[in-house]
CSV table of C-alpha atoms in Angstrom, one decimal:
chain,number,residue,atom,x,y,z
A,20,UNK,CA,0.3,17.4,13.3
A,21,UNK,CA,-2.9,15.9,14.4
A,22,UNK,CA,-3.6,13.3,17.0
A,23,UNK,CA,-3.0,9.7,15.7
A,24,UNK,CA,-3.7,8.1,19.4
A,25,UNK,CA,-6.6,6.3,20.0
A,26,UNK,CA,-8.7,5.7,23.1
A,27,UNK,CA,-9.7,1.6,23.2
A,28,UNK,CA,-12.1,1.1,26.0
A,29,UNK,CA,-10.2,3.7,27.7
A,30,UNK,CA,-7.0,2.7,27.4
A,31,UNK,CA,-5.0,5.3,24.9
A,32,UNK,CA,-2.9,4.1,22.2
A,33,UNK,CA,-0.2,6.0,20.6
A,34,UNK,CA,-1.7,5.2,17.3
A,35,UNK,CA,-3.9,2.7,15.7
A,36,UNK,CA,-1.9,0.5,14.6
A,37,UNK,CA,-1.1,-2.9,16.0
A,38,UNK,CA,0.3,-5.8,15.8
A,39,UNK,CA,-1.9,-8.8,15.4
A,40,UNK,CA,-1.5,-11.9,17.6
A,41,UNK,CA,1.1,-13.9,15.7
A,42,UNK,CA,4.7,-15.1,14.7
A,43,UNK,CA,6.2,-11.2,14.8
A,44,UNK,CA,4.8,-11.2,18.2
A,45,UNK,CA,6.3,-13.9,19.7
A,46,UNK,CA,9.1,-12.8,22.3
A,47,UNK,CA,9.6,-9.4,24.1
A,48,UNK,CA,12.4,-8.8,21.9
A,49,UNK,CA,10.1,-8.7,19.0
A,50,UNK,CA,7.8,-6.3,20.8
A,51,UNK,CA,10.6,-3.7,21.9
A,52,UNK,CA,11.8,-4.0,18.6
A,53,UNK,CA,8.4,-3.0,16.8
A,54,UNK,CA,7.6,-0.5,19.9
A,55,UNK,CA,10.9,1.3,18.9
A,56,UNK,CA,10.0,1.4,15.1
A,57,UNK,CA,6.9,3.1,16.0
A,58,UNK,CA,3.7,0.2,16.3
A,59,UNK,CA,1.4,1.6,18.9
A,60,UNK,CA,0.2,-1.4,20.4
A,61,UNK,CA,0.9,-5.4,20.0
A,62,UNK,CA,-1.2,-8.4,20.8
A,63,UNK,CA,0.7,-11.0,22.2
A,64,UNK,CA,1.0,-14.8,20.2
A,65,UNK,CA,-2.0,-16.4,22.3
A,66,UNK,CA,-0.9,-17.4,25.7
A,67,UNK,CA,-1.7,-20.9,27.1
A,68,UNK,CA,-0.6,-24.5,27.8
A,69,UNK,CA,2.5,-25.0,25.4
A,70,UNK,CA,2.2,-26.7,22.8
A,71,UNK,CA,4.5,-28.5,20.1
A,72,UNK,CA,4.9,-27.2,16.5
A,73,UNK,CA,5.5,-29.5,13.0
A,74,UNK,CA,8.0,-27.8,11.2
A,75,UNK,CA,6.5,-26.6,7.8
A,76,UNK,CA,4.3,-23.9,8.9
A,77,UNK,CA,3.7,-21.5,6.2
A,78,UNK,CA,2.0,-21.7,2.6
A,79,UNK,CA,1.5,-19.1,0.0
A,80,UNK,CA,-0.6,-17.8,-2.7
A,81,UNK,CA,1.5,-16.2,-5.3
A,82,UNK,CA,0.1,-13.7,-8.2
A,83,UNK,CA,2.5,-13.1,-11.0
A,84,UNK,CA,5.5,-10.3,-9.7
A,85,UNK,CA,3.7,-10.2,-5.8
A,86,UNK,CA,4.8,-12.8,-2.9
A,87,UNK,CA,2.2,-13.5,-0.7
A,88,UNK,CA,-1.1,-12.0,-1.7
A,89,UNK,CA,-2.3,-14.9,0.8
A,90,UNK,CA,-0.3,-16.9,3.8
A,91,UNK,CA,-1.6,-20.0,5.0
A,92,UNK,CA,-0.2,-21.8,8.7
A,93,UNK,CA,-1.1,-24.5,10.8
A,94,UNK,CA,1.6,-22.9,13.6
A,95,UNK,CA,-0.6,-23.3,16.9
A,96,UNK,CA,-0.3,-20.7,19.8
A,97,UNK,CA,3.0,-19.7,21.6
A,98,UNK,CA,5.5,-23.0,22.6
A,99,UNK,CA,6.9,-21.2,25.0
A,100,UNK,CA,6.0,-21.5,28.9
A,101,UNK,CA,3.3,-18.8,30.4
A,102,UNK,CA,5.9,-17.8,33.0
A,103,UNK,CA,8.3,-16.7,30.4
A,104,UNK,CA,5.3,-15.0,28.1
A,105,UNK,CA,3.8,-13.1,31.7
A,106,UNK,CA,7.4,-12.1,32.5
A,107,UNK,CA,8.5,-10.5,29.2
A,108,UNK,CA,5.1,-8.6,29.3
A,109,UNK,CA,6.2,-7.3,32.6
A,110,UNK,CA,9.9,-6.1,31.1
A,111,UNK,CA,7.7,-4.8,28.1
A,112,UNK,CA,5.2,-2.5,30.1
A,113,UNK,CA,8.6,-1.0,31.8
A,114,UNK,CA,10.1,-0.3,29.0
A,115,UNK,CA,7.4,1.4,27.0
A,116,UNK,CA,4.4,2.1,29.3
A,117,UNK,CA,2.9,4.2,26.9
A,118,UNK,CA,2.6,1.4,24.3
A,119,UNK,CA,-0.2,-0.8,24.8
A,120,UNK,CA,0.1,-4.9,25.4
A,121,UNK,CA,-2.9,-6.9,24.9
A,122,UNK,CA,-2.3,-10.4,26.4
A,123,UNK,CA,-4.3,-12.9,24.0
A,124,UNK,CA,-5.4,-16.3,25.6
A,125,UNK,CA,-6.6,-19.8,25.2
A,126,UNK,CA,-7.1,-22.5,27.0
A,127,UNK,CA,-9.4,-25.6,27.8
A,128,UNK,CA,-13.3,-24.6,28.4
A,129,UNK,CA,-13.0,-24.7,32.1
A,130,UNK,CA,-13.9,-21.3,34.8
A,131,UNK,CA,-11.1,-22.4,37.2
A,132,UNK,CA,-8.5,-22.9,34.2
A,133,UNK,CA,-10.0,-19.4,32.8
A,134,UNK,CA,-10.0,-17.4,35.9
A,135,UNK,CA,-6.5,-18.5,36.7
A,136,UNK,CA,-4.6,-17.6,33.2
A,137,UNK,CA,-6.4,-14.0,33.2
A,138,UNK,CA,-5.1,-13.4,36.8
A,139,UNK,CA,-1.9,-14.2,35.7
A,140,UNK,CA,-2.2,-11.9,32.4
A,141,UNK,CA,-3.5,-9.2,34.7
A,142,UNK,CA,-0.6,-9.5,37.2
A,143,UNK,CA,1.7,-9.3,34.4
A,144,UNK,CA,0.6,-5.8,33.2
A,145,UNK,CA,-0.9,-6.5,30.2
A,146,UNK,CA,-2.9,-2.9,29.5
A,147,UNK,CA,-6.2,-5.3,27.9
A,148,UNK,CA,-7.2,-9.3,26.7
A,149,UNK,CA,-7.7,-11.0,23.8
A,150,UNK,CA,-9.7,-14.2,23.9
A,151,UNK,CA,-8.9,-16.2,21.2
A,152,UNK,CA,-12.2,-17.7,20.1
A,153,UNK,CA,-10.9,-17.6,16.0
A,154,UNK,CA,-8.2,-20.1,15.7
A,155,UNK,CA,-9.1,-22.5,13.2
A,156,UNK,CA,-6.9,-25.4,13.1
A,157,UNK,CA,-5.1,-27.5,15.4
A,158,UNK,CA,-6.6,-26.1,18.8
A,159,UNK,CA,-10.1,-26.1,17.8
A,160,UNK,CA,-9.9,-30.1,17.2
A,161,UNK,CA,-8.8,-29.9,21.4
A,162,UNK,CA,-12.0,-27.8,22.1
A,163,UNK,CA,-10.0,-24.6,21.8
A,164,UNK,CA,-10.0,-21.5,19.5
A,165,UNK,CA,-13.1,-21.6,16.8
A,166,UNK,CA,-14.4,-24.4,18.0
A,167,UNK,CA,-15.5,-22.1,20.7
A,168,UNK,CA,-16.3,-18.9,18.5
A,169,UNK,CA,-18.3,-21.2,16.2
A,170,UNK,CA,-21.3,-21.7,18.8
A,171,UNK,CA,-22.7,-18.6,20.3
A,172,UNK,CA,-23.4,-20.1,23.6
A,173,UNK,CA,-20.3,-21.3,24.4
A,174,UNK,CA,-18.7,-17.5,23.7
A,175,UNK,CA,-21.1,-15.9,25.4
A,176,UNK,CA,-20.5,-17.8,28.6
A,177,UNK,CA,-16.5,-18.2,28.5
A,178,UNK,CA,-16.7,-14.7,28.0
A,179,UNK,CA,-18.5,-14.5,31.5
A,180,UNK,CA,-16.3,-16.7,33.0
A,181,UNK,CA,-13.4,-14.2,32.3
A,182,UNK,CA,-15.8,-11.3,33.2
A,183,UNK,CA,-16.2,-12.7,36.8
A,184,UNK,CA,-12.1,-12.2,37.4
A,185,UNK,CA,-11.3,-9.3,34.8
A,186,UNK,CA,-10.2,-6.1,36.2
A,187,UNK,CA,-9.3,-4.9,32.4
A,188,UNK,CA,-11.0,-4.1,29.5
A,189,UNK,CA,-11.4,-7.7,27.8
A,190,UNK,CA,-11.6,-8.6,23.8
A,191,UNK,CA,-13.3,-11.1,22.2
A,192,UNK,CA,-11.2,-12.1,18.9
A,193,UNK,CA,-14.1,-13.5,16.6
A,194,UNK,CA,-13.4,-16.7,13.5
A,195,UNK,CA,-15.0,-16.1,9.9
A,196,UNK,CA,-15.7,-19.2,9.9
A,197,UNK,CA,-19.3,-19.0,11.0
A,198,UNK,CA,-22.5,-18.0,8.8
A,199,UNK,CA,-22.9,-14.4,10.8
A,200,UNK,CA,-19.8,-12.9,12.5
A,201,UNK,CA,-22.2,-9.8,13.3
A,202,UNK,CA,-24.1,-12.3,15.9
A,203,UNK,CA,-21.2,-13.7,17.4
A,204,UNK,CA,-20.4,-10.5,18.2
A,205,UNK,CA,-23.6,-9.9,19.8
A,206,UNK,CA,-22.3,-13.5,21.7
A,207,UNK,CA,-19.7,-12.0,22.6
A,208,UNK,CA,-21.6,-8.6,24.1
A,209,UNK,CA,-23.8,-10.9,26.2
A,210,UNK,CA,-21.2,-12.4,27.9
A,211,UNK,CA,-20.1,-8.5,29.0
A,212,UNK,CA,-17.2,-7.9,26.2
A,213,UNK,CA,-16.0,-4.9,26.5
A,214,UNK,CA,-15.1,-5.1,22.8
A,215,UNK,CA,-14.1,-7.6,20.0
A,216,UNK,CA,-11.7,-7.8,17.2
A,217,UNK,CA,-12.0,-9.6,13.8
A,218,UNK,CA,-11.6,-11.4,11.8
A,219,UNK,CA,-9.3,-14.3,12.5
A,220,UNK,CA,-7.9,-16.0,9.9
A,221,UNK,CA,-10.1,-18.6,7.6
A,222,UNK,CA,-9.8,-22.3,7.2
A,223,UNK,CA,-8.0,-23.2,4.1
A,224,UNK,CA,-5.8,-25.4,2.5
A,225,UNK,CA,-3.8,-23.5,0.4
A,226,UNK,CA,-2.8,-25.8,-2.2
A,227,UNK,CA,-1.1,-29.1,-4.0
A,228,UNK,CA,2.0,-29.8,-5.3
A,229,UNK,CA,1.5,-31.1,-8.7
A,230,UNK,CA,5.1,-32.9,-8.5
A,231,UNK,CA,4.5,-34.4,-4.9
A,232,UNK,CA,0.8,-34.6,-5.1
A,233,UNK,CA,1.1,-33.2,-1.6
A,234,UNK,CA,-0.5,-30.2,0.2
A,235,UNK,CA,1.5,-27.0,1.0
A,236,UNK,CA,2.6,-26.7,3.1
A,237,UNK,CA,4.1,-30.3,3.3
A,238,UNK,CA,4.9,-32.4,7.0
A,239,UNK,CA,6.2,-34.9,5.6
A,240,UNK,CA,4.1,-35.9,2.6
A,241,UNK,CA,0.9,-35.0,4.4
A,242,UNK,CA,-0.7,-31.6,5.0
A,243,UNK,CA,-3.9,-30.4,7.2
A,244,UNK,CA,-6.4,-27.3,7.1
A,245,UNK,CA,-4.7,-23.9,7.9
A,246,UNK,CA,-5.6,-20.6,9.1
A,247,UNK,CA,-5.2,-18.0,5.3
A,248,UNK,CA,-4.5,-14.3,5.9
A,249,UNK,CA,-2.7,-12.0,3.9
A,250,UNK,CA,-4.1,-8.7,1.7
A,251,UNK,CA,-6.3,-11.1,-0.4
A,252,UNK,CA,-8.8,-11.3,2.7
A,253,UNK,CA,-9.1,-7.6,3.2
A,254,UNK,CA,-12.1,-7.2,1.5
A,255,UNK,CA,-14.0,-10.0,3.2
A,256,UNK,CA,-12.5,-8.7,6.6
A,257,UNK,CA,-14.0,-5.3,5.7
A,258,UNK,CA,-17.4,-6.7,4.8
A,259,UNK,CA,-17.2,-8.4,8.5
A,260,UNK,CA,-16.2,-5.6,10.3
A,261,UNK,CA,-18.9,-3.3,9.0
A,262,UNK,CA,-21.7,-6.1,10.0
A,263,UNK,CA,-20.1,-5.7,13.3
A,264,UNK,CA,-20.3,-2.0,13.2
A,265,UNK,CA,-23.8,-1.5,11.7
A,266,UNK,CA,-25.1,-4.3,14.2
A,267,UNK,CA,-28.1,-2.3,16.4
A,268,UNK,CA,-27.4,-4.0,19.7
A,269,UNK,CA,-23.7,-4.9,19.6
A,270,UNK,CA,-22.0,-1.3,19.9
A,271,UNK,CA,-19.0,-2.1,21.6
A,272,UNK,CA,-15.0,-0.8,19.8
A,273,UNK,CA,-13.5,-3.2,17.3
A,274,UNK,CA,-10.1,-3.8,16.4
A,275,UNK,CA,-9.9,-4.7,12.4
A,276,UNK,CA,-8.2,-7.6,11.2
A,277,UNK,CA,-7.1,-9.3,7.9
A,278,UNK,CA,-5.0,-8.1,5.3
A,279,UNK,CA,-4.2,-4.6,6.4
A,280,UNK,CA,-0.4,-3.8,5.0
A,281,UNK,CA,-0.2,0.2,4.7
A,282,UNK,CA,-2.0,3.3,5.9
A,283,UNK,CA,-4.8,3.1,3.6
A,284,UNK,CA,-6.1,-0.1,4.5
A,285,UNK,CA,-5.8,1.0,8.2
A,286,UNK,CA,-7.8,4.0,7.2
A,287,UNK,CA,-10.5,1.7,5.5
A,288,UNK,CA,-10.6,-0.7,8.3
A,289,UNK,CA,-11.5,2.3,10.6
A,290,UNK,CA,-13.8,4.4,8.7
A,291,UNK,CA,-15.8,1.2,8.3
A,292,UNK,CA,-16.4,1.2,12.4
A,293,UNK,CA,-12.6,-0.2,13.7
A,294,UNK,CA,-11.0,1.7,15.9
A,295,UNK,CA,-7.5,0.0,16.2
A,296,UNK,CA,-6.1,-1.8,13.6
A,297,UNK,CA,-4.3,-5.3,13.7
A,298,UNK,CA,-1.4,-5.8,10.8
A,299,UNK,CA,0.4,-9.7,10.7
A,300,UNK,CA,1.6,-10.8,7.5
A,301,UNK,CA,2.8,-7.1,6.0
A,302,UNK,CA,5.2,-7.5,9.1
A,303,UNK,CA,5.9,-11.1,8.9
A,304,UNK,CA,6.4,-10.0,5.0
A,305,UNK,CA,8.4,-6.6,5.2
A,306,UNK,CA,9.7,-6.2,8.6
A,307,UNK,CA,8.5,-3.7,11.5
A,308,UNK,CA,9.6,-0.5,9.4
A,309,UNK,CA,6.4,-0.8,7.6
A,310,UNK,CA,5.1,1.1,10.4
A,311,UNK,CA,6.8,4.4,9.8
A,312,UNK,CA,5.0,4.9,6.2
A,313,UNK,CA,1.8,4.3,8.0
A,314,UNK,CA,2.3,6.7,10.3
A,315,UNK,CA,3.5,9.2,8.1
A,316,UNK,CA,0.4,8.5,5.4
A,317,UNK,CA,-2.4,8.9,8.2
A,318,UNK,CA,-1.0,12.1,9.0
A,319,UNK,CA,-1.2,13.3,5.8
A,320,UNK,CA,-4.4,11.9,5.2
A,321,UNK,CA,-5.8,13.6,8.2
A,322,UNK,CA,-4.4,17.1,7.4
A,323,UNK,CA,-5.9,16.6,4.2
A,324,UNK,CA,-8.9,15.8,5.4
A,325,UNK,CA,-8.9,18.7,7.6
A,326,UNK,CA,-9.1,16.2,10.6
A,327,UNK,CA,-7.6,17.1,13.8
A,328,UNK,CA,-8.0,13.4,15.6
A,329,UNK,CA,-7.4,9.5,14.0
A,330,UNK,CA,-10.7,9.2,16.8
A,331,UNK,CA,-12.2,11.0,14.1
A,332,UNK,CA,-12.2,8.4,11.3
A,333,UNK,CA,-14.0,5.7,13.2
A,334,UNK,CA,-17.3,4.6,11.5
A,335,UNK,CA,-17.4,7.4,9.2
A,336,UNK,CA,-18.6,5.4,6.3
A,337,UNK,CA,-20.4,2.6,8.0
A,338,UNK,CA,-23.6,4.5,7.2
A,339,UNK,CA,-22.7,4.0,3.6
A,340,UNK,CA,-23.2,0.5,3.7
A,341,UNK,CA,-26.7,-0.4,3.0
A,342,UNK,CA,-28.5,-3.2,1.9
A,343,UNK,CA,-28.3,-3.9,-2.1
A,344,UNK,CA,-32.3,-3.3,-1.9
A,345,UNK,CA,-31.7,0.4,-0.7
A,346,UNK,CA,-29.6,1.6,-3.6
A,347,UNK,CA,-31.1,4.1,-6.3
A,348,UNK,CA,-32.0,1.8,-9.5
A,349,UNK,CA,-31.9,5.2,-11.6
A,350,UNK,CA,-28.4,6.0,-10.5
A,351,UNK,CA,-26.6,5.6,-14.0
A,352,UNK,CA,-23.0,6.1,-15.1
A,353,UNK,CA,-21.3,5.4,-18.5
A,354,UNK,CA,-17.9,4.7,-19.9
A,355,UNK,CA,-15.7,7.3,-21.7
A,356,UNK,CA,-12.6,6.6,-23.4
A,357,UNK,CA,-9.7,9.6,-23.8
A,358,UNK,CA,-8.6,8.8,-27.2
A,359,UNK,CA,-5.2,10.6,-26.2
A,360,UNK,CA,-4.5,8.2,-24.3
A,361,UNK,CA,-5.9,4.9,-25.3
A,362,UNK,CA,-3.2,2.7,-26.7
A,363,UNK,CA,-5.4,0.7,-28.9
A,364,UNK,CA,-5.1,-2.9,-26.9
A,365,UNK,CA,-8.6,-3.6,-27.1
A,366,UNK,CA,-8.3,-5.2,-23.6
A,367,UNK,CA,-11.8,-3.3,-22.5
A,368,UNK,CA,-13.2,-4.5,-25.9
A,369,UNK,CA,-12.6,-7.6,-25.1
A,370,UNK,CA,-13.5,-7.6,-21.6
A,371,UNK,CA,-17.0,-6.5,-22.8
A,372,UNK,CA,-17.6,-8.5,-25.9
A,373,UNK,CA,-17.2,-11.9,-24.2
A,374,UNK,CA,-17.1,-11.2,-20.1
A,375,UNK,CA,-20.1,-8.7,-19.8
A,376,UNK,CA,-22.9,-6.5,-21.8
A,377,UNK,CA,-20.9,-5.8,-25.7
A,378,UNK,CA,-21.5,-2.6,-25.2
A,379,UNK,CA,-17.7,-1.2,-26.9
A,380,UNK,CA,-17.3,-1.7,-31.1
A,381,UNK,CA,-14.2,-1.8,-32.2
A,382,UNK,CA,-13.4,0.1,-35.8
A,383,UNK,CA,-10.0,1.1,-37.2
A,384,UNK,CA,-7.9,4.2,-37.1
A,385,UNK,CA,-8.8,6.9,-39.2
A,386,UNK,CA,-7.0,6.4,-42.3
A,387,UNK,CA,-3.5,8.5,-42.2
A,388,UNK,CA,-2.9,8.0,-38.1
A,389,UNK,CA,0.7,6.7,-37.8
A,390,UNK,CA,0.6,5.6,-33.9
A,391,UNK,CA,0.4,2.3,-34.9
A,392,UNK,CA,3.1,1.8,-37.6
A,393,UNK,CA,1.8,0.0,-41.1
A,394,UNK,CA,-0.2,-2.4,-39.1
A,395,UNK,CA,-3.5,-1.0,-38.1
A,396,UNK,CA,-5.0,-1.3,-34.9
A,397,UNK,CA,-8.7,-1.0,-33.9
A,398,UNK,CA,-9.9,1.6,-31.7
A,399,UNK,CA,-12.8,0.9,-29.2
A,400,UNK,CA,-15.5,3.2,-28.7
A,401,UNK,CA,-18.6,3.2,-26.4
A,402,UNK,CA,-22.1,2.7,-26.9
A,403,UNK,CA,-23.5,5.0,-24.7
A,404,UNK,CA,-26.9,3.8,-24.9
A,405,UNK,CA,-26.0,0.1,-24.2
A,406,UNK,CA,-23.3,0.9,-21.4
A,407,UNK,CA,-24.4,-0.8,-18.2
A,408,UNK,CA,-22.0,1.2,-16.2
A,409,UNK,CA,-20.4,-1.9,-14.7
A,410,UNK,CA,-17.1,-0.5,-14.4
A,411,UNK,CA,-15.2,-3.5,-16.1
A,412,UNK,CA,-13.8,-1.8,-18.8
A,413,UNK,CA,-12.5,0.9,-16.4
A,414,UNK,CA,-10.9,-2.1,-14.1
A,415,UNK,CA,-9.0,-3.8,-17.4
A,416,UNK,CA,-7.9,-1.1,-19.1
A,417,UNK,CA,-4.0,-0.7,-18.0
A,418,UNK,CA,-3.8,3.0,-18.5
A,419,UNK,CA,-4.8,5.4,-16.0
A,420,UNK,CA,-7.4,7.6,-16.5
A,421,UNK,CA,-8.2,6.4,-20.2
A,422,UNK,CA,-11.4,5.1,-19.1
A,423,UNK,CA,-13.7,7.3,-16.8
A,424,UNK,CA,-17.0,6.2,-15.5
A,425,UNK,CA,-19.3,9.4,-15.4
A,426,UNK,CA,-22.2,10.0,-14.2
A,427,UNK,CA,-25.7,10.8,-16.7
A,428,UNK,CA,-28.8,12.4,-15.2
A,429,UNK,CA,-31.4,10.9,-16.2
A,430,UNK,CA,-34.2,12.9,-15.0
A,431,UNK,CA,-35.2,10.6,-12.9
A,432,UNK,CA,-36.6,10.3,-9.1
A,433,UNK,CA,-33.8,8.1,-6.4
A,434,UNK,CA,-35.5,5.0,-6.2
A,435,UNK,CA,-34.4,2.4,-4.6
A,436,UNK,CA,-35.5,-2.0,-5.3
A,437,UNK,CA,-37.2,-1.6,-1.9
A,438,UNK,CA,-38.9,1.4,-2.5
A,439,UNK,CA,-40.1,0.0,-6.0
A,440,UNK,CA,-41.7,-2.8,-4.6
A,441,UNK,CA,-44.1,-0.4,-2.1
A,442,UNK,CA,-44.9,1.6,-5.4
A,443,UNK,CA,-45.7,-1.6,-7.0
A,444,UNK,CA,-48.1,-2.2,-4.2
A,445,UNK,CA,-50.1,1.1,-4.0
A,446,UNK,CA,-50.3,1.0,-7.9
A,447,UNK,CA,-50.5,-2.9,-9.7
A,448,UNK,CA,-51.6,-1.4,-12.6
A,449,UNK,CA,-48.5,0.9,-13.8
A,450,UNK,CA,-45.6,-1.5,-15.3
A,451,UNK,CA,-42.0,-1.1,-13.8
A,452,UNK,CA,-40.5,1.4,-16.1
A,453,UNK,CA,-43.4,3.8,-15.9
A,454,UNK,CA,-42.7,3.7,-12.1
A,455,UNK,CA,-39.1,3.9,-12.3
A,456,UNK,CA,-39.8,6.7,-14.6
A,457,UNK,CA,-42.0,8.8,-12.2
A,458,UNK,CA,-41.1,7.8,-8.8
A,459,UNK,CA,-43.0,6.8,-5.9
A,460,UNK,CA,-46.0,9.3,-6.8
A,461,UNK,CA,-46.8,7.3,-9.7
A,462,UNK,CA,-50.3,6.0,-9.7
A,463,UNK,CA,-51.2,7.6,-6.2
């Protein structure tokens, strides 16, 4: 079997996977429990002066048959008191020192406050820190949370407050909220992170009932700006991460956030440049068990992939992420249809005709073919020389495999937008399609 542990700024993890800050991380009951079921790590619901909940915490974005594509709360950080949080942490270290406790933390902008709280986290045993710089409701109105990860000096140098006392390995949890998450992370690096985890959940409101006229979720009648998470952020979460990852002067680990709910997304989230992977709402969703398929699936993965380490998957496709200007304009692909298998529902048709480049036609059967009964049905087919490639038809049609998108040569030279522009420079007089034609040589 190979190696799923990880090695986070030298603290080893039995495997990637982690809980992120949050409701299933609440208590050291909740911990054990998920330690037992097999979750390598856990980030403790942020640590600091307790605070008083509403009831009404959670909203949700439904999409037909699936619950919770997207959870919304405006529950602030842990109610409970520090000592309680700092002892269970103790009783959790003892109990599984091989599982790794991050202690996540916030409180008001002040070095003394600062200094003491990460003492205290340190004298609990807590294996790393999280400083929660993301939070985006609630806190940040007291000066806490995002309202700190929104301005790069004030991370920077709360960072190297908690520098000047830290004896381990501290994170900096980064907010989407801002314009560039890649430079808060470099922030973050200049106040001496030792690494920094994203993304933290995005301000929201999440919705309105159309009886009540109120927001969800509802105190009362009224409702405020939440913090959205769920699997409908992953991709954005994945976009951030790999800024992070591809950034030239931040190069510290990461620990991915946002949306991951199985051992794929894990595997995305780290072969975009995340080492460790944070999971909230799957568990708060489907319970700490979710962990075992995970485990199971990355195994397999990496057998299949001939890998002997999970180490292994870090950043392996952040080099694949380039700037739209980079990619080859004369890459082309085209739409087939199996007409085995198409049903005749003229979904990608459709699709075409009115949402993109009407490049499908749509004719009837052949007269004799019985598949549809005595009412004929029309039968798409592709015109090759229009197709775009845009993959649409290939995303509607609700059959698997009927559609393939494959690839034409063309004859053509890679050339990239980029590229085309410094051709268009050495040589004014040749039009575009004459230099897309014969590459970069043309009219030197």
């Amino acid at each position: 079997m190979p190696d799923l542990s990880i090695n986070f700024c030298g603290v080893r993890s039995p495997n990637p996977f982690w809980l992120a800050s949050g409701p299933p991380t609440n208590t050291g009951y909740q911990v054990m429990k998920a330690f037992d079921a097999g979750w390598g790590g856990a980030v403790w619901k942020t640590i600091g002066e307790p605070i008083i909940n509403t009831a009404s915490r959670y909203g949700s974005i439904d999409y037909k048959n699936e619950r919770m594509i997207g959870l919304n709360n405006i529950e602030l950080i842990s109610d409970r008191p520090m000592e309680t949080n700092f002892r269970e942490i103790s009783e959790v270290k003892k109990r599984f020192p091989q599982n790794t406790v991050i202690a996540s933390l916030m409180v008001e902008s002040k070095r003394e406050t600062w200094h003491e709280i990460v003492r205290r986290a340190q004298d609990s045993g807590a294996d790393l820190l999280e400083l929660n710089f993301g939070c985006p409701h609630g806190m940040s109105e007291r000066g806490m949370g995002a309202a700190v990860g929104q301005v790069p000096e004030y991370t920077t140098l709360i960072t190297g407050w908690v520098k000047e006392v830290a004896t381990i390995p501290v994170i900096v949890k980064l907010t989407p909220n801002v314009t560039d998450v890649a430079h808060m992370a470099w922030a973050a690096r200049q106040g001496a992170a030792d690494a920094v985890s994203l993304v933290n959940t995005f301000n929201s409101i999440v919705g309105v009932d159309l009886d009540t006229l109120a927001p969800r979720p509802s105190v009362g009648g009224y409702g405020s700006h939440g913090g959205y998470c769920g699997p409908s952020v992953k991709p954005i979460a994945l976009h951030m991460v790999s800024s992070v990852a591809k950034h030239p002067k931040v190069g510290i680990p990461i620990s991915g956030i946002g949306g991951a709910g199985n051992w794929r997304d894990a595997v995305e989230f780290m072969l975009l440049g995340a080492t460790s992977v944070q999971v909230c709402t799957a568990a708060m969703h489907y319970g700490f068990r979710i962990v075992e398929d995970m485990i199971d699936g990355l195994a397999q993965y990496l057998d299949e992939k001939r890998l002997n380490s999970a180490m292994d998957l870090v950043g392996r496709s952040a080099e694949r992420i380039r700037d739209w200007g980079d990619l080859d304009l004369n890459y082309k692909i085209v739409a087939r249809i199996d007409p085995e298998l198409c049903i005749g529902c003229n979904l990608c048709y459709i699709a075409c005709e009115d949402g993109a480049h009407q490049c499908i036609t749509a004719a009837e059967r052949p007269r004799g073919d019985l598949r549809d009964g005595e009412i004929a049905k029309h039968v798409p087919r592709i015109l090759e020389d229009e197709c775009v490639g845009c993959n649409l038809c290939a995303l509607v049609c609700p059959v698997p495999g009927c559609i393939t998108m494959q690839q034409i040569d063309t004859g053509r030279p890679n050339m990239s937008w980029r590229e085309l522009q410094e051709a268009r420079g050495r040589s004014p007089q040749c039009n575009v399609e004459d230099l897309l034609t014969k590459g970069t040589a043309a009219g030197d």
